[in-house]
PDB file of C-alpha atoms in Angstrom:
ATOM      1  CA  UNK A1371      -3.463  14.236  35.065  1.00 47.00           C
ATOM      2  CA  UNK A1372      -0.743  12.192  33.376  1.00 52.00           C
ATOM      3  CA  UNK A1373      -0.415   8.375  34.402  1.00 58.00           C
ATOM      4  CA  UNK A1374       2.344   7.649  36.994  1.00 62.00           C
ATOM      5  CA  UNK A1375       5.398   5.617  34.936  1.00 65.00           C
ATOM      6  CA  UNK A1376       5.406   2.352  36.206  1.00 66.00           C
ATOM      7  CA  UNK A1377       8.868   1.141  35.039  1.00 74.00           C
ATOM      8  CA  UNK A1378      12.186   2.297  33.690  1.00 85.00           C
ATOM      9  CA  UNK A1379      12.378   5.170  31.009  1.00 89.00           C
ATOM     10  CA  UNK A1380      13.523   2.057  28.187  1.00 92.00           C
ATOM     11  CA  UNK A1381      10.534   0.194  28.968  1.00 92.00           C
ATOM     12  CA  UNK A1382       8.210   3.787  29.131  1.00 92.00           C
ATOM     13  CA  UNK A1383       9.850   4.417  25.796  1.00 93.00           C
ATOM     14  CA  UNK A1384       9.328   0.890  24.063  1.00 93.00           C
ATOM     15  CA  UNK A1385       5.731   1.632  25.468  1.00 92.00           C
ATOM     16  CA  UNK A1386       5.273   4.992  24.067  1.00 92.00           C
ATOM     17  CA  UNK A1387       6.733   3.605  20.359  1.00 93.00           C
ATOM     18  CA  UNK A1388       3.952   0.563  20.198  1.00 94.00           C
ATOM     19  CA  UNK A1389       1.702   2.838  21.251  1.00 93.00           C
ATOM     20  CA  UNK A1390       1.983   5.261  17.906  1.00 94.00           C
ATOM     21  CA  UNK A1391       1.361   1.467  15.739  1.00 93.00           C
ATOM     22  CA  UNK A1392      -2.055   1.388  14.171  1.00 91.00           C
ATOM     23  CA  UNK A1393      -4.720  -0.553  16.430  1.00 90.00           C
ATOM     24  CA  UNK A1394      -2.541  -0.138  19.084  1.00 91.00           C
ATOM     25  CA  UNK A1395      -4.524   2.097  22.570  1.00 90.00           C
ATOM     26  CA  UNK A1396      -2.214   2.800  25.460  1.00 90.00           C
ATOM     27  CA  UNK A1397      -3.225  -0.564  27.239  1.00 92.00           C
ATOM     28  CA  UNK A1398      -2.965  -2.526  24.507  1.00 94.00           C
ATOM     29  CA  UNK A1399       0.773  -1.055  23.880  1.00 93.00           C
ATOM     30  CA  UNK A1400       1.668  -2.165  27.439  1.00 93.00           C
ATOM     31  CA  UNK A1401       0.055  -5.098  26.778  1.00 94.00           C
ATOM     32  CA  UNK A1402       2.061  -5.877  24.158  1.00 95.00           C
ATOM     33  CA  UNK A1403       5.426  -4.429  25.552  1.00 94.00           C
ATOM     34  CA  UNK A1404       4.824  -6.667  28.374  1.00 94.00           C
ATOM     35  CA  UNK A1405       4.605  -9.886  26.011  1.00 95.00           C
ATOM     36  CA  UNK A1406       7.410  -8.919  24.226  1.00 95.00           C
ATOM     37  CA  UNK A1407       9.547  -8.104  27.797  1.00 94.00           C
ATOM     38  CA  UNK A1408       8.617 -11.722  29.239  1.00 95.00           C
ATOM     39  CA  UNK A1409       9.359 -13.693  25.865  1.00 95.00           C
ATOM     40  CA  UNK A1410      12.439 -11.629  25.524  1.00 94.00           C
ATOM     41  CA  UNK A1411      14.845 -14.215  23.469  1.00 95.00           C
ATOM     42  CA  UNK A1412      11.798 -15.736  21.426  1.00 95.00           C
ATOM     43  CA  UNK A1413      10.478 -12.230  20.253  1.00 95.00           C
ATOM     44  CA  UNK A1414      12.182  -9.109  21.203  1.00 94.00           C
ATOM     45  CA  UNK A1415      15.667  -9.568  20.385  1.00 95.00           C
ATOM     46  CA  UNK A1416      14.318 -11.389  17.167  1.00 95.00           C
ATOM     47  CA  UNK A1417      12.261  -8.154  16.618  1.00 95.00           C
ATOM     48  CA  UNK A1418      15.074  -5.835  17.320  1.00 94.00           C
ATOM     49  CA  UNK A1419      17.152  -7.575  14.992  1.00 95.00           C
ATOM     50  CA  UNK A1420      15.112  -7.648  12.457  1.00 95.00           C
ATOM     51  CA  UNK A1421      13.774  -4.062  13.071  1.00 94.00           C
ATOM     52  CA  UNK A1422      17.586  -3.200  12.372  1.00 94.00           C
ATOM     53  CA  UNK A1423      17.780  -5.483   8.976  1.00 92.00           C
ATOM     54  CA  UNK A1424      14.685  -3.418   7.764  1.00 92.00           C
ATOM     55  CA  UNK A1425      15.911   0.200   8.601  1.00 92.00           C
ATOM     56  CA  UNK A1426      19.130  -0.682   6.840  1.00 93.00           C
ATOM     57  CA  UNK A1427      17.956  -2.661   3.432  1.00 93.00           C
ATOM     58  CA  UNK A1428      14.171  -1.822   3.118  1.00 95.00           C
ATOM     59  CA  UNK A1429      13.575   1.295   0.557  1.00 95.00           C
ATOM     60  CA  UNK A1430      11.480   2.516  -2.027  1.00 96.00           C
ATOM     61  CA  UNK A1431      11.271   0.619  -5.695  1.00 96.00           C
ATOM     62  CA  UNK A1432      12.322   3.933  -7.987  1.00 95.00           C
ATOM     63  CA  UNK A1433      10.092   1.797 -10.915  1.00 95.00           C
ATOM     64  CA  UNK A1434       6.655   1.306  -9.045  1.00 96.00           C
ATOM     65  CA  UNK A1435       6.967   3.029  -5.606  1.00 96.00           C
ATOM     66  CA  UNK A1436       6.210  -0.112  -3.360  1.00 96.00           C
ATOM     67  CA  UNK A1437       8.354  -1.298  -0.501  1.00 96.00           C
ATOM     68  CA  UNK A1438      11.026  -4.075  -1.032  1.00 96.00           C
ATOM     69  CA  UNK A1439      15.088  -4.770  -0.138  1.00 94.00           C
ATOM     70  CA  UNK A1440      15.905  -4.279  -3.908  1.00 93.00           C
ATOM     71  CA  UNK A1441      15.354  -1.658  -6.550  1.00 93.00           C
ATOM     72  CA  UNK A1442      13.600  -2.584  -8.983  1.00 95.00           C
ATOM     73  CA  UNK A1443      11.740  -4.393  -6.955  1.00 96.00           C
ATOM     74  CA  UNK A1444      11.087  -8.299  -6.949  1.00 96.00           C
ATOM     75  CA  UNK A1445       7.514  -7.254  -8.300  1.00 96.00           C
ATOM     76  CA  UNK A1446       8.786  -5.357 -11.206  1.00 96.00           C
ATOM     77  CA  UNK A1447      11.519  -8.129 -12.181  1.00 96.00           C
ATOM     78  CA  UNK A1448       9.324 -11.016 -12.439  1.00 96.00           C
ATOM     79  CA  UNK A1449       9.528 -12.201 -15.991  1.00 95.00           C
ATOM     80  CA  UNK A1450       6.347 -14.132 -15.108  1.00 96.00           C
ATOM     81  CA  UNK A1451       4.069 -10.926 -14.944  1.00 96.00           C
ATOM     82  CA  UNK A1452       1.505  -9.939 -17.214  1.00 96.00           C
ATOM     83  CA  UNK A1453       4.130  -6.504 -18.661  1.00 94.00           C
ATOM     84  CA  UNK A1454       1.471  -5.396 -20.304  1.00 95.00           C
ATOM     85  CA  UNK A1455      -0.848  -4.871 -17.547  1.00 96.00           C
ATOM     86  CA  UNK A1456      -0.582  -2.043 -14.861  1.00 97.00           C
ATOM     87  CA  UNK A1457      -2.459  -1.936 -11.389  1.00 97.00           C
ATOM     88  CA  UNK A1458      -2.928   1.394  -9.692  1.00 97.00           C
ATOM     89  CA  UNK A1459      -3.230   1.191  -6.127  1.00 97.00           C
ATOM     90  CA  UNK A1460      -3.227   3.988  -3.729  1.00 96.00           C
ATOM     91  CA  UNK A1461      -0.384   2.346  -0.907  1.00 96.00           C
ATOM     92  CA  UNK A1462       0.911  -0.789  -0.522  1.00 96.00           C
ATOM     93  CA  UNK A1463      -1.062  -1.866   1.649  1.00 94.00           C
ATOM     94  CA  UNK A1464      -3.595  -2.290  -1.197  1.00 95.00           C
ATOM     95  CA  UNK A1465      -0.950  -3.626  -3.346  1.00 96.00           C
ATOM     96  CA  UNK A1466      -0.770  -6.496  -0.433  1.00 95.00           C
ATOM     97  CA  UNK A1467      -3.754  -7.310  -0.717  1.00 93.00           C
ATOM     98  CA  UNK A1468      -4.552  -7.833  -3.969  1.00 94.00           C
ATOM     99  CA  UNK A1469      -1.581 -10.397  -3.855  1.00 94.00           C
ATOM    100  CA  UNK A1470      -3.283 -12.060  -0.973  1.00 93.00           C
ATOM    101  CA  UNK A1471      -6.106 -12.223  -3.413  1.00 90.00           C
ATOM    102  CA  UNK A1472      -3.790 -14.101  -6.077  1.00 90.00           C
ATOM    103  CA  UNK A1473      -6.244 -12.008  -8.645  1.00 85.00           C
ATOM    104  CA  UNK A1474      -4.109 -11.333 -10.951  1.00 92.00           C
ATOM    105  CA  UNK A1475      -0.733 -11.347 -11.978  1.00 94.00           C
ATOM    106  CA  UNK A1476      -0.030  -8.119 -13.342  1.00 96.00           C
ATOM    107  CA  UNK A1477       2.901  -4.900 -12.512  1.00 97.00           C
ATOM    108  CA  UNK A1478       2.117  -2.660 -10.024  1.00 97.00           C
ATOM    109  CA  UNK A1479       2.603   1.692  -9.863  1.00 97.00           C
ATOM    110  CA  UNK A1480       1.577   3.088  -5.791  1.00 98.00           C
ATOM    111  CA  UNK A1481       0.148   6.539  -6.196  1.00 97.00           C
ATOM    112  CA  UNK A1482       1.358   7.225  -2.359  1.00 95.00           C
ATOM    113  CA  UNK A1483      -2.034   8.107  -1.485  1.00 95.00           C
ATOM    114  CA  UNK A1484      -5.026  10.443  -3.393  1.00 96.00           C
ATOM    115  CA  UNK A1485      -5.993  14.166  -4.340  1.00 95.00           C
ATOM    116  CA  UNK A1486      -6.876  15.884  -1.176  1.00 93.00           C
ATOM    117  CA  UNK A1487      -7.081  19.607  -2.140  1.00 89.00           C
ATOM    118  CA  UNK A1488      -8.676  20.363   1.299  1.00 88.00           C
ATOM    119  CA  UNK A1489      -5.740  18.381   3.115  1.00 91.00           C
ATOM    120  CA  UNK A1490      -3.073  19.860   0.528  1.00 92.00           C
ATOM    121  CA  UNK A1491      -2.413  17.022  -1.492  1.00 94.00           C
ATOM    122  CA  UNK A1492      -2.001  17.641  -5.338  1.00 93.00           C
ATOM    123  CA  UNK A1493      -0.856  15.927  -8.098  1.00 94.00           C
ATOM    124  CA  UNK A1494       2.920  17.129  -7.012  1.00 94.00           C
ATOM    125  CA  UNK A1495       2.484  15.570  -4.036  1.00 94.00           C
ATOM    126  CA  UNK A1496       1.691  11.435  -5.783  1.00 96.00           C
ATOM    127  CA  UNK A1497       3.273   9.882  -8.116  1.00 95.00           C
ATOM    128  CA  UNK A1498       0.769  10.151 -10.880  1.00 96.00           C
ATOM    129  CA  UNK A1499       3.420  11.763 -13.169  1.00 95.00           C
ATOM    130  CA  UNK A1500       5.573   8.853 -13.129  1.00 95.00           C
ATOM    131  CA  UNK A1501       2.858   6.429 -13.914  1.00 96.00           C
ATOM    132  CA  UNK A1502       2.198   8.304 -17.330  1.00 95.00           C
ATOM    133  CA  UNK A1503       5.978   8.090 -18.005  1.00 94.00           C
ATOM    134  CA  UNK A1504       5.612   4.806 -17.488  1.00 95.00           C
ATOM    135  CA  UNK A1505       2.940   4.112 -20.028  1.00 94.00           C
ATOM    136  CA  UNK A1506       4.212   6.129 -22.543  1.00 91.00           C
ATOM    137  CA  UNK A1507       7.302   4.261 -22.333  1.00 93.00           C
ATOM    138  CA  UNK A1508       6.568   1.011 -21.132  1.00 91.00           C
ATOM    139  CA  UNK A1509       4.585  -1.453 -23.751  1.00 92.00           C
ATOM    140  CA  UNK A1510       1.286  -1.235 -21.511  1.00 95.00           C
ATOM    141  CA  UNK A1511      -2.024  -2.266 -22.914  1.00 95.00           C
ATOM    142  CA  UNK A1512      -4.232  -1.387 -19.996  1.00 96.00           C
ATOM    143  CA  UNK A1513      -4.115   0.186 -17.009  1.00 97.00           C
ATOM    144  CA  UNK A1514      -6.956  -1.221 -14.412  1.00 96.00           C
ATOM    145  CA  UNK A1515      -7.218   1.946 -11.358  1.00 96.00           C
ATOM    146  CA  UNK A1516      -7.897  -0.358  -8.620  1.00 94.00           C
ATOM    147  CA  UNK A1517      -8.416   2.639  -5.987  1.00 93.00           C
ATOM    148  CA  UNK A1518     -10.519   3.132  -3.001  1.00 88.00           C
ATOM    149  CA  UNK A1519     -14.768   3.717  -3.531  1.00 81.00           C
ATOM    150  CA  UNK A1520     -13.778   7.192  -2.162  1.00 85.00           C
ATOM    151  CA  UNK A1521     -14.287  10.936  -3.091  1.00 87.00           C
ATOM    152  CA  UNK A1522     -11.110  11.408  -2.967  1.00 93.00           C
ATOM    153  CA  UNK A1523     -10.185   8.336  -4.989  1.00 92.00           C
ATOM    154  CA  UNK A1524     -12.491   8.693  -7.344  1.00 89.00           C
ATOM    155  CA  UNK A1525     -11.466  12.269  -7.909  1.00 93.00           C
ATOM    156  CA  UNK A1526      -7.606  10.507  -8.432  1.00 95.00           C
ATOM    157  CA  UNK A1527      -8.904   8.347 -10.987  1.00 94.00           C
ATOM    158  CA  UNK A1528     -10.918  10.626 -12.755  1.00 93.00           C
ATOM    159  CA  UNK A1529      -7.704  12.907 -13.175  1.00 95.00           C
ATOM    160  CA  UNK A1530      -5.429   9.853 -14.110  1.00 96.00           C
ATOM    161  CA  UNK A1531      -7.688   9.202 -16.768  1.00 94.00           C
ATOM    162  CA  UNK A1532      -7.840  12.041 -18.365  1.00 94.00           C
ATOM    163  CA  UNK A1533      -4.522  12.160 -18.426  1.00 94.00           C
ATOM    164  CA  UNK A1534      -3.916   9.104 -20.114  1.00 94.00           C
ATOM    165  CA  UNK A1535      -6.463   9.657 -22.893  1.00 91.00           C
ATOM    166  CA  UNK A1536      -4.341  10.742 -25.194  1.00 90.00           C
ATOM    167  CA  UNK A1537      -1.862   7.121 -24.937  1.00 92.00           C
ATOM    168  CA  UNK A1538      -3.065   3.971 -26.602  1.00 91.00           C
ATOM    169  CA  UNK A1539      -3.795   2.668 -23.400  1.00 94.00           C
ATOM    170  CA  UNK A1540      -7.350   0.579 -22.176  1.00 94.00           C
ATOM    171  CA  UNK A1541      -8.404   2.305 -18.675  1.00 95.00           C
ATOM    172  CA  UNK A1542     -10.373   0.036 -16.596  1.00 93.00           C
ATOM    173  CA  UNK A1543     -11.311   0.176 -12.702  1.00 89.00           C
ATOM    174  CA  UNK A1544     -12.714  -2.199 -10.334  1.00 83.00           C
ATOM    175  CA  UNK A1545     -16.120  -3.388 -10.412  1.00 76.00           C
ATOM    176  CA  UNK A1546     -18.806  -2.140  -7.399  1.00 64.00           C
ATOM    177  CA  UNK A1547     -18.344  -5.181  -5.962  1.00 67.00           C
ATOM    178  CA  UNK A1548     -15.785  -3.056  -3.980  1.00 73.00           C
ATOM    179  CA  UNK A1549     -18.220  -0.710  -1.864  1.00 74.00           C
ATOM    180  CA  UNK A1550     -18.574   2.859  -1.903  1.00 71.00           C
ATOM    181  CA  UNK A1551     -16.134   4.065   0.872  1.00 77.00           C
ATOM    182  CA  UNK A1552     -14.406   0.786   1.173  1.00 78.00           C
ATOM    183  CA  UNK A1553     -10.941   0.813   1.518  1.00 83.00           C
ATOM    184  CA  UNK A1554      -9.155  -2.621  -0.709  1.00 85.00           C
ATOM    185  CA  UNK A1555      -7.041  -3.537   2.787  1.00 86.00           C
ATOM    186  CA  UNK A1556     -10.000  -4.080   4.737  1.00 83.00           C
ATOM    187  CA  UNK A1557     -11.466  -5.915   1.984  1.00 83.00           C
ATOM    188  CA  UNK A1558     -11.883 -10.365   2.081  1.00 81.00           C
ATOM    189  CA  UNK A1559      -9.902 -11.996  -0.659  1.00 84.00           C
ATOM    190  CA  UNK A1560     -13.370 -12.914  -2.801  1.00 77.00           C
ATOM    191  CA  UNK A1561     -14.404  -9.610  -3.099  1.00 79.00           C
ATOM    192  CA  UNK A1562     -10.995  -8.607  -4.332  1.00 85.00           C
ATOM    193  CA  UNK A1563     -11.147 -11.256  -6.833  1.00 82.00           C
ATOM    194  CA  UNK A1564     -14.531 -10.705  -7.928  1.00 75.00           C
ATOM    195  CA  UNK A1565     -14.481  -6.984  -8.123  1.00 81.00           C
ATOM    196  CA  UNK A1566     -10.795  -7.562 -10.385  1.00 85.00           C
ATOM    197  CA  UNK A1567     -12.737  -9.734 -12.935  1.00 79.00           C
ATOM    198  CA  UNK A1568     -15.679  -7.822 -13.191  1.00 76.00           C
ATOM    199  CA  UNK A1569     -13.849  -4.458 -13.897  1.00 79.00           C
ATOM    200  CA  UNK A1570     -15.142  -2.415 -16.215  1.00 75.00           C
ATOM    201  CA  UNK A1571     -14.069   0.336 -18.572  1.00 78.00           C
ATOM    202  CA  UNK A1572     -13.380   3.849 -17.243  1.00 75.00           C
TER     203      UNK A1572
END
């Protein structure tokens, strides 16, 4: 039996939208549709507008594939950057938080996810080809695979690797101070650091 609507179809659909966010239950989108709707001027015509800004400048960096309002990105531009270092992460979320980490100050490439031949995901499918274009052609001395304790990341980095064997390029990976089936975003900042400065080679 479907739950009567309690309010105009706006609200139902600003309801319905929260609802779909990560973390975010039925109640808890009503919840916060609610706070939003009373603290309309401090919060949700702040959001909107800046729910508009994003939509209209926020893309894809065509160099590393993380999120930003330029391309290149502001990541990629930074003369301050290790160039010679590359960290492989599998979304930006993981990218975000080795930056909260401040563990090192290297480039970035985001694979877009990991080899799932049971979901259909394939090489094709990441952008693993565009990280070895990138260290063929980029002056990279090592590439550290900083990717989820998973199968399925572990199965990414395995075929990454081998397909970087043949480029004068160090492969490293994180330490186990990351744990098997951890996932980097759910990670504290001191294990991120740790498990960057222990790496090891691949």
């Amino acid at each position: 039996m479907a739950s009567p609507k309690v309010a105009g179809p706006e609200i139902e659909r600003l309801i319905q939208l929260l609802g779909k966010l990560p973390g975010l239950g039925p109640r808890s989108a009503r919840r916060a549709a609610l706070h939003l709707i009373k603290r309309k001027d401090q919060l949700l015509v702040p959001l909107a507008e800046a729910m508009g800004v994003a939509v209209e400048k926020i893309g894809v960096c065509s160099t590393c594939g993380t999120v930003d309002t330029s391309d290149p990105c502001a990541i990629c531009t930074d003369p301050k950057r290790d160039q010679s270092v590359l960290v492989v992460v599998e979304d930006v979320a993981d990218l975000w938080a080795l930056e909260r980490a401040s563990a090192i100050n290297a480039r970035y490439h985001v694979l877009g996810g990991t080899l799932s031949p049971l979901d259909g995901v394939g090489p094709e499918d990441l952008n693993i080809a565009s990280l070895i274009e990138r260290c063929g052609r980029e002056d990279i001395s090592e590439v550290i695979l900083a990717i989820n304790a998973t199968v399925e990341g572990q199965t990414t980095a395995h075929y990454i690797m081998d397909h970087l064997s043949n480029l004068d390029v160090n492969v490293t990976r994180l330490a186990h101070g990351v744990p098997v089936g951890g996932e980097l975003d759910y990670l504290d900042e001191g294990t991120l650091a740790q498990a960057l400065k222990a790496r090891t080679r691949f």
